XYZ file of N, CA and C in Angstrom:
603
model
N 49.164 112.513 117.752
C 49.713 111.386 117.075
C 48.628 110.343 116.906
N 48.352 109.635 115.956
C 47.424 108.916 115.452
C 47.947 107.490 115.884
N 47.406 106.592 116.089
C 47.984 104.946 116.927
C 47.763 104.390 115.660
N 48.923 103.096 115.262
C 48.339 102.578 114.001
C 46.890 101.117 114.108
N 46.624 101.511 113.321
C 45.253 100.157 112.865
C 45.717 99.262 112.313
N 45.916 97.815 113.120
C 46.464 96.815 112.058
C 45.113 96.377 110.931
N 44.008 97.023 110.781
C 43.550 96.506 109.809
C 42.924 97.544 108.770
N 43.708 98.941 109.080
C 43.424 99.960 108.126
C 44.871 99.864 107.752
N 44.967 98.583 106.568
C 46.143 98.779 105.741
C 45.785 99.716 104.520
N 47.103 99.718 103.669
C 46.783 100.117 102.200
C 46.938 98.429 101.589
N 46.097 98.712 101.015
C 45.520 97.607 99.770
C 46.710 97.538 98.847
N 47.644 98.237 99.182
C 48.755 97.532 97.908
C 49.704 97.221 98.854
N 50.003 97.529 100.595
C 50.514 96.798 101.285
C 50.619 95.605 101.520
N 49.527 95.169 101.627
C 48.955 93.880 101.081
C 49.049 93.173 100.643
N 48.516 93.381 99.220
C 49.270 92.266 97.898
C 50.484 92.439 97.880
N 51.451 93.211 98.149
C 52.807 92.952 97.944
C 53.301 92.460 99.591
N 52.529 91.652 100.416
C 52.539 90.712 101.763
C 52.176 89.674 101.094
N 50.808 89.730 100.830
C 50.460 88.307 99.721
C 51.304 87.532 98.835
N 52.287 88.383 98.136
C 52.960 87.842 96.955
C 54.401 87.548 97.682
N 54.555 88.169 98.220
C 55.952 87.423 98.841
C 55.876 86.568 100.184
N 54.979 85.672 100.873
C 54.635 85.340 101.082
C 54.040 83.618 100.374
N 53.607 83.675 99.140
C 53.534 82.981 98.660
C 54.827 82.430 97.814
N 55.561 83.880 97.705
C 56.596 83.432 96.782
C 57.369 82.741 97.851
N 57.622 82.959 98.637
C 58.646 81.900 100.046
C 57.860 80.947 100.263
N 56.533 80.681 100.328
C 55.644 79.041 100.517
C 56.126 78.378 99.282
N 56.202 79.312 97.803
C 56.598 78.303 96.810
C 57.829 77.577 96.479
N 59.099 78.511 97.275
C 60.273 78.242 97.648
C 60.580 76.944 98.749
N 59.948 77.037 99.375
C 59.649 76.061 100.683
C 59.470 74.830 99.851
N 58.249 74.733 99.396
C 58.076 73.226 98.805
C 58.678 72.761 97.655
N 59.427 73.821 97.009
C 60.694 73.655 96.107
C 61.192 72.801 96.414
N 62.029 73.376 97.516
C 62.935 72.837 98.442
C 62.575 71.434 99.240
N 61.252 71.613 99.604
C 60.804 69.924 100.252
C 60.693 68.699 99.066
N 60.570 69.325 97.789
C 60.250 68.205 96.944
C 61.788 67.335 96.238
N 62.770 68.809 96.171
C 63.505 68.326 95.816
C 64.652 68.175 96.529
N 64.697 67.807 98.074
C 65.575 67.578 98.770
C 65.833 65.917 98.551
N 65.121 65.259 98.209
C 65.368 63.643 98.245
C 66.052 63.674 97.221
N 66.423 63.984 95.763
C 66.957 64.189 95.037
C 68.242 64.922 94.783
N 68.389 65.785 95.890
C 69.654 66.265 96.140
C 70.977 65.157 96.680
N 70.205 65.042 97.469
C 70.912 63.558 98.338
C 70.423 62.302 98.231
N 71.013 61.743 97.356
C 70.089 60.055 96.905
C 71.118 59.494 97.845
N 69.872 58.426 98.403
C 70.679 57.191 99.521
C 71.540 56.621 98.544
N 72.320 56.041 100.276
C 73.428 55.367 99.760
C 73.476 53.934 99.029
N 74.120 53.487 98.358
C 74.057 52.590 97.471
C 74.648 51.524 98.805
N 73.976 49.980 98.293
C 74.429 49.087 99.317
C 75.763 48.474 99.063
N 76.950 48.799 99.638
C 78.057 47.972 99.304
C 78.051 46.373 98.776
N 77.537 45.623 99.084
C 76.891 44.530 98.950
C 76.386 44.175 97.765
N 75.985 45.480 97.068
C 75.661 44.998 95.142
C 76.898 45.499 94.471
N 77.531 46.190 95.039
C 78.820 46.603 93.971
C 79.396 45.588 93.480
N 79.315 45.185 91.841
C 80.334 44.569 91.758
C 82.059 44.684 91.912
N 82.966 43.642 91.639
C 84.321 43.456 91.894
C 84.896 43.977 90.739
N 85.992 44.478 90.483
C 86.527 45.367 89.785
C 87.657 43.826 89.166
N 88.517 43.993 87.886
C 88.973 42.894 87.038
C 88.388 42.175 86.340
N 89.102 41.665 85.168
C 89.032 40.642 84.348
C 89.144 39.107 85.010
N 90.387 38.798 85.120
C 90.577 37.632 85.462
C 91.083 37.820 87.400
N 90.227 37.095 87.839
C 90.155 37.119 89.082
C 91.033 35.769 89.819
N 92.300 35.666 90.854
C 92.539 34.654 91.468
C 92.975 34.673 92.860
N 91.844 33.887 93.082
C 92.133 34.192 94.877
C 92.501 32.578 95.669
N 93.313 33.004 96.719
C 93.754 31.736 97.767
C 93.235 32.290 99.218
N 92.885 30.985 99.580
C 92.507 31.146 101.079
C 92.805 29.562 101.793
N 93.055 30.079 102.849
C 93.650 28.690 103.618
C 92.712 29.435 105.275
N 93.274 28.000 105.783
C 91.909 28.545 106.902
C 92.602 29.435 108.130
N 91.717 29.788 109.307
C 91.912 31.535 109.770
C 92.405 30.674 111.243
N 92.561 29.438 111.525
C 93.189 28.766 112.651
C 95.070 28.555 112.582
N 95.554 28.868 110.947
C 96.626 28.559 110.517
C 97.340 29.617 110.732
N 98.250 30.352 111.285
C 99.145 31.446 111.763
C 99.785 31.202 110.343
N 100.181 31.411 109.116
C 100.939 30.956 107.992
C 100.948 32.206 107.061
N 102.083 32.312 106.111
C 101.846 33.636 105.389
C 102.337 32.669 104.241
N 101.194 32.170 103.391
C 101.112 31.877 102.032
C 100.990 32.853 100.762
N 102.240 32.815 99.966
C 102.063 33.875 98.903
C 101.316 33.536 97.605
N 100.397 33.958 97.015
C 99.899 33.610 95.721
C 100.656 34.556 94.588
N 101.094 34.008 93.844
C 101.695 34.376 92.401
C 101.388 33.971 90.979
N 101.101 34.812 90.100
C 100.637 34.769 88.973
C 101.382 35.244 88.003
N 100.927 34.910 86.829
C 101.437 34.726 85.874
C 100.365 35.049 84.430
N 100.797 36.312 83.380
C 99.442 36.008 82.177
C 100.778 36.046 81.003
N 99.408 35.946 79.855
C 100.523 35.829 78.969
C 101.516 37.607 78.430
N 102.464 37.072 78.149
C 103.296 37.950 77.695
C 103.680 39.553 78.609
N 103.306 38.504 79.987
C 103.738 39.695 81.219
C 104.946 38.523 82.435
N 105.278 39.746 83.084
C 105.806 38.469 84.383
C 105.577 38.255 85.362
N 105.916 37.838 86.253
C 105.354 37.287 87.428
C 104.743 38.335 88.154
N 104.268 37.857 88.895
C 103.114 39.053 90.213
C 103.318 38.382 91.434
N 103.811 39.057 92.236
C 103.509 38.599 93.720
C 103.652 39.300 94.987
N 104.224 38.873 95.866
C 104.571 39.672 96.890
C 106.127 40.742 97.066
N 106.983 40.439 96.454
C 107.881 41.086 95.337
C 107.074 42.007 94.822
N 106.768 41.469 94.319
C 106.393 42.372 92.543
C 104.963 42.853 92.421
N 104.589 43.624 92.801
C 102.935 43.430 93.089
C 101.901 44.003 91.785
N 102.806 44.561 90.633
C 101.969 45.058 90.047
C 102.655 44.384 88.598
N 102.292 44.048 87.447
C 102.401 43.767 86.201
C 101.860 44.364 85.463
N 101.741 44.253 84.106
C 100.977 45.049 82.824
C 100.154 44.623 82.565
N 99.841 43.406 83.014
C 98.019 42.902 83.424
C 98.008 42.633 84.858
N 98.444 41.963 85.483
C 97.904 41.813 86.703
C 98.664 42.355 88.159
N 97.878 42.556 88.826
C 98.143 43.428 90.400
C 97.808 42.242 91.620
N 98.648 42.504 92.939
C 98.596 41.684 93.704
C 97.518 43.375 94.649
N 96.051 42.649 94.356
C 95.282 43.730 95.627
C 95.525 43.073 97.247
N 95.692 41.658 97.645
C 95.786 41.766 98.581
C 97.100 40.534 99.214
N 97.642 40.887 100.142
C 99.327 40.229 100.712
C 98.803 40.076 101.723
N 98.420 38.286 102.352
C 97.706 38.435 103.567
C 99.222 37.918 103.851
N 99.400 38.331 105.473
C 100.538 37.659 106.293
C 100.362 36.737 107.346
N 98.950 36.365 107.140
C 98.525 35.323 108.390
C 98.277 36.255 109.854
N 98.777 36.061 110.580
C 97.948 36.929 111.882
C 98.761 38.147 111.831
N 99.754 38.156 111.065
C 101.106 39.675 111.434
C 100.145 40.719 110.864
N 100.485 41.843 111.680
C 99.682 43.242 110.937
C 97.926 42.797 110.466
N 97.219 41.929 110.888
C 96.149 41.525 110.476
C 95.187 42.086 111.454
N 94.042 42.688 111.169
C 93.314 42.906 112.194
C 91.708 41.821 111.476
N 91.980 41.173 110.580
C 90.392 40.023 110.387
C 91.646 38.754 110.834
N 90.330 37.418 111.171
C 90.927 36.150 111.017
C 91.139 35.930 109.339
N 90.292 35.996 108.221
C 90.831 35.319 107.188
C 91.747 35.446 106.302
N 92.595 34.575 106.026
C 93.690 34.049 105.370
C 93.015 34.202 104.032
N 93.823 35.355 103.360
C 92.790 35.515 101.830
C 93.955 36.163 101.253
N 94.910 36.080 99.633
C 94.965 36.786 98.982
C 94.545 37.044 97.602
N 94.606 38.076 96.768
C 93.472 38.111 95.736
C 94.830 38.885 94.390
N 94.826 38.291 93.245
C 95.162 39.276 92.578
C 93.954 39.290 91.312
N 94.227 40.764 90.478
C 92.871 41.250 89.634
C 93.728 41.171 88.515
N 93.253 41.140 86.880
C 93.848 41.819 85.785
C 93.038 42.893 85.384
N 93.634 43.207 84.673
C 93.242 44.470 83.653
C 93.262 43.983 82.100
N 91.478 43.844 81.787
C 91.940 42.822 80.367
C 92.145 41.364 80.879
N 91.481 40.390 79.395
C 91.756 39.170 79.310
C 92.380 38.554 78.004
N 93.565 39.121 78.227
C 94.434 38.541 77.012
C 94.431 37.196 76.484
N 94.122 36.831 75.305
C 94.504 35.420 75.492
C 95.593 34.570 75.584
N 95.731 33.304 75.652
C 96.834 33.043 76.397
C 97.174 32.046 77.164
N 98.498 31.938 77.969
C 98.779 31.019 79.265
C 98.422 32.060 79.990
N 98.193 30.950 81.381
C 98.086 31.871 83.043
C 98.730 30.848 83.419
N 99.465 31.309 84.644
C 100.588 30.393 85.561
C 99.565 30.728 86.738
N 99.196 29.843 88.038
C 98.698 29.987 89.247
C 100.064 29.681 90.036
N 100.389 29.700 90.850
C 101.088 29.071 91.825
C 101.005 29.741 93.671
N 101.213 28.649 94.605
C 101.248 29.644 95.907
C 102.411 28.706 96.001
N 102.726 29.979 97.155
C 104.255 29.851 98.290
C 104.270 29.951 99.589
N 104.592 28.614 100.349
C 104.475 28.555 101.641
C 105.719 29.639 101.941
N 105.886 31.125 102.665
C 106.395 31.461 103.164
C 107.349 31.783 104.200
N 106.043 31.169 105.119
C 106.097 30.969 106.873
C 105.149 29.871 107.653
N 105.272 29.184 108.613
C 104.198 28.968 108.802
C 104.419 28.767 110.682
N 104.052 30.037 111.566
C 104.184 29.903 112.856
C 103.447 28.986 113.711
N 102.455 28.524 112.869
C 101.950 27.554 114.302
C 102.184 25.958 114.020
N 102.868 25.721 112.975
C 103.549 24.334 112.465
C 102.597 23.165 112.546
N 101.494 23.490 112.087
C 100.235 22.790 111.470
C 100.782 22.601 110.153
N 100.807 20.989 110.273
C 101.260 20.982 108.839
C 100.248 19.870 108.316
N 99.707 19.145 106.822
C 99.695 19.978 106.035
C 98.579 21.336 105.957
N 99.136 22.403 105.304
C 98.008 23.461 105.154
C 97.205 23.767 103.804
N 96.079 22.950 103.751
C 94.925 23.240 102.743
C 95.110 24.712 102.661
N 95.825 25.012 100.773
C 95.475 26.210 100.391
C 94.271 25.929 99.208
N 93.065 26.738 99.018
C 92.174 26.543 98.022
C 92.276 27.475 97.225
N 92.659 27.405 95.518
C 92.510 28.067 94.848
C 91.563 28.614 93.963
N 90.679 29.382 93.701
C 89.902 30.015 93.031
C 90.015 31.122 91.894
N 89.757 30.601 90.511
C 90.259 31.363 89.787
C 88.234 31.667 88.644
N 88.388 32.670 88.462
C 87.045 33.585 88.020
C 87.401 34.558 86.937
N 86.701 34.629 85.942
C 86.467 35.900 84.675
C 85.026 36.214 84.799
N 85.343 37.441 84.755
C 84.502 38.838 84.531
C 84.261 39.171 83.041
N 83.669 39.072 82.422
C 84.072 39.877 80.518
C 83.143 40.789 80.789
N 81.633 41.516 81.401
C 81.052 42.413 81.139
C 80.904 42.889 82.421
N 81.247 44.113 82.885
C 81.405 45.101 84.096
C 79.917 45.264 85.266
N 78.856 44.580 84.541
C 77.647 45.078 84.757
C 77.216 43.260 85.546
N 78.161 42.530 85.198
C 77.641 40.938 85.749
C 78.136 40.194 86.600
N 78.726 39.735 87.374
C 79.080 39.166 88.655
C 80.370 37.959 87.306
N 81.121 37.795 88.622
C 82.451 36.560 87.450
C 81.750 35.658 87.588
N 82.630 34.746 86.776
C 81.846 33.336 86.437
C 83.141 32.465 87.331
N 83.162 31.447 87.742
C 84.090 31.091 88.585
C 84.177 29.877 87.388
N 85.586 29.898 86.702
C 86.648 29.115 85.809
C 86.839 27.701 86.399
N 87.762 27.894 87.406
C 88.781 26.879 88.231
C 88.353 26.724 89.746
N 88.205 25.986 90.441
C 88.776 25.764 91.473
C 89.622 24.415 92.587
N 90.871 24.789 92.879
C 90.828 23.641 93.621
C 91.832 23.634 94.604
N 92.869 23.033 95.070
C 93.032 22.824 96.700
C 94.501 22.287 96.542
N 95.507 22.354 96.871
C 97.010 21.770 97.555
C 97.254 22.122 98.229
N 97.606 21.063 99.032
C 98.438 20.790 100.246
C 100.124 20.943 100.833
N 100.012 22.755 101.349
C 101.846 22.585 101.664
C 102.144 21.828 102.699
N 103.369 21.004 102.670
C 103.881 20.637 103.702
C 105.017 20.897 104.942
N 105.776 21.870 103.967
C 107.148 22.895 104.785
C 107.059 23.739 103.725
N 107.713 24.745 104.453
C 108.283 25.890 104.422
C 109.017 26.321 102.986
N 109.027 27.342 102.138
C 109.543 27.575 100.910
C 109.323 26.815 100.236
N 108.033 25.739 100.348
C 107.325 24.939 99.472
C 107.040 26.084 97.802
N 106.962 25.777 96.867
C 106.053 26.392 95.885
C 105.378 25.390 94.698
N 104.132 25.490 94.773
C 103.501 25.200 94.090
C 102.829 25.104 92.998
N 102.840 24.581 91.606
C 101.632 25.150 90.424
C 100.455 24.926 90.449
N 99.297 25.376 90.745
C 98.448 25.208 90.949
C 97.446 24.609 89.456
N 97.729 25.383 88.970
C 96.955 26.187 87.769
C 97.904 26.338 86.510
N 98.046 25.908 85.445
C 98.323 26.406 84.285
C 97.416 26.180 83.074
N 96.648 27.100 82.906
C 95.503 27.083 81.898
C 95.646 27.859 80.689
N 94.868 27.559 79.640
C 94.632 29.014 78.292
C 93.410 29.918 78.324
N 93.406 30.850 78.033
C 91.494 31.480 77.600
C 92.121 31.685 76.133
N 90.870 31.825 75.640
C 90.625 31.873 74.296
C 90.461 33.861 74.193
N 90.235 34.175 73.042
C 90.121 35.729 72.475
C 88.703 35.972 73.351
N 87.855 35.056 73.294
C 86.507 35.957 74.162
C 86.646 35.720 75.629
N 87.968 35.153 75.619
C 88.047 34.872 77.485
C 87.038 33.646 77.874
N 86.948 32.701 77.379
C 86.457 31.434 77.498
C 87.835 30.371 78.347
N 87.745 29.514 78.768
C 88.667 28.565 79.403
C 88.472 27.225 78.252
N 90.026 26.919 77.693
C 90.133 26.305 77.110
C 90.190 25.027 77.759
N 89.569 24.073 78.011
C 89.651 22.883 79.044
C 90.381 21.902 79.038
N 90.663 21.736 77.878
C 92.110 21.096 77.273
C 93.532 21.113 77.648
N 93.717 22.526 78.382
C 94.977 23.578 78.494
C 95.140 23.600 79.986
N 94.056 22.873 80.424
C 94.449 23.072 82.269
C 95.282 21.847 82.527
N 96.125 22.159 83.593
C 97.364 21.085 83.909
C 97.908 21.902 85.298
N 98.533 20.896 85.609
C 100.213 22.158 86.902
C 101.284 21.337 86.652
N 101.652 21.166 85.496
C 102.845 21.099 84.987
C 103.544 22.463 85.853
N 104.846 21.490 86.563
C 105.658 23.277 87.911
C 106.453 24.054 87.098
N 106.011 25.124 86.942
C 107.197 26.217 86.531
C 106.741 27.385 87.500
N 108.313 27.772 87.994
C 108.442 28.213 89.296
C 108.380 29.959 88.706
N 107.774 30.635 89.842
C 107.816 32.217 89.359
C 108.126 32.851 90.492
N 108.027 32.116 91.929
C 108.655 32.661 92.907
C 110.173 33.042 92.703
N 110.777 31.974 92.512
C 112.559 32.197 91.851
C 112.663 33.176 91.272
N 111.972 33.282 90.415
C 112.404 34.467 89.151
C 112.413 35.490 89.810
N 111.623 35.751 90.935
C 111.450 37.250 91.363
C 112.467 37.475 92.532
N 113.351 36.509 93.384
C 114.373 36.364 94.241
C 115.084 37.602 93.978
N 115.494 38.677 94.572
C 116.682 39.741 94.462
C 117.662 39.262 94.750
């Protein structure tokens, strides 16, 4: 029996070691070049913009145990609120209840539209509850349009009333936008028309 020679190969053993060999080194750095590209990092939450047209948010402060409702109003839809949370333009995204079911301190609710019709907008909040009987409670209203998806809102309105009891409701806000979603400045007032009522079962 003859012992083998690792270096009395055949010459076509060889090149076909050579070639596959290289063909898996070329596979390899395939693979190293285009692994960053397979998996692109994560995007920073923090640049995403906010999703809606017309943006209106209330916040009152995170020492107040209180469940203030914000309700809205666009044109040629009806009320939005804690009832009613969704309309044919606008959605109630968030129902804060003050400390109940809350796991943050802040006192924040937000509703979004879809589209900026032109038009009236009704603002109003509703003292609900208020458990720790701090009275009065600074609610601040903030109202913002979005028109291009790619740009941060422009903040419209903002400003501030004071509930004093309980099943208080308020107008905050009754304004127009124009067809390009501009704020007609003329058209802002809180003349009260109530939208909590309307939604009573």
């Amino acid at each position: 029996m003859q012992a083998l020679d690792p270096l009395d190969d055949d010459p076509a053993a060889t090149v076909f070691r050579d070639v596959i060999l290289l063909a898996l080194l070329g596979f390899v750095a395939l693979v190293i070049l285009l692994l960053p590209h397979i998996n692109p990092p994560e995007k920073n939450t923090s640049d995403l913009m906010t999703p809606g047209n017309v943006i209106v948010e209330i916040k009152w402060p995170e020492s107040i145990d209180a469940d203030v409702d914000l309700w809205v109003r666009a044109p040629g839809d009806g009320a939005v609120g804690w009832s009613q949370r969704g309309g044919a333009i606008f959605d109630l995204l968030r129902d804060d209840l003050g400390y109940l079911n809350d796991l943050t301190a802040a006192n924040h609710e937000m509703a979004y539209s879809r589209g900026v019709p032109h038009g009236e907008y009704v603002v109003n909040v509703h003292m609900y509850r208020n458990d720790t009987e701090i009275w009065p409670v600074p609610v601040y209203v903030i109202v913002s349009v979005k028109l291009d998806i790619d740009k941060p809102a422009r903040q419209v309105l903002l400003g501030k009333v004071d509930l004093v009891r309980v099943d208080q409701e308020e107008t905050v806000y009754r304004f127009n936008l124009n067809e390009a979603g501009g704020l007609l400045p003329h058209t802002v007032n809180n003349l009260y028309t109530s939208l909590f009522d309307s939604q009573r079962l």
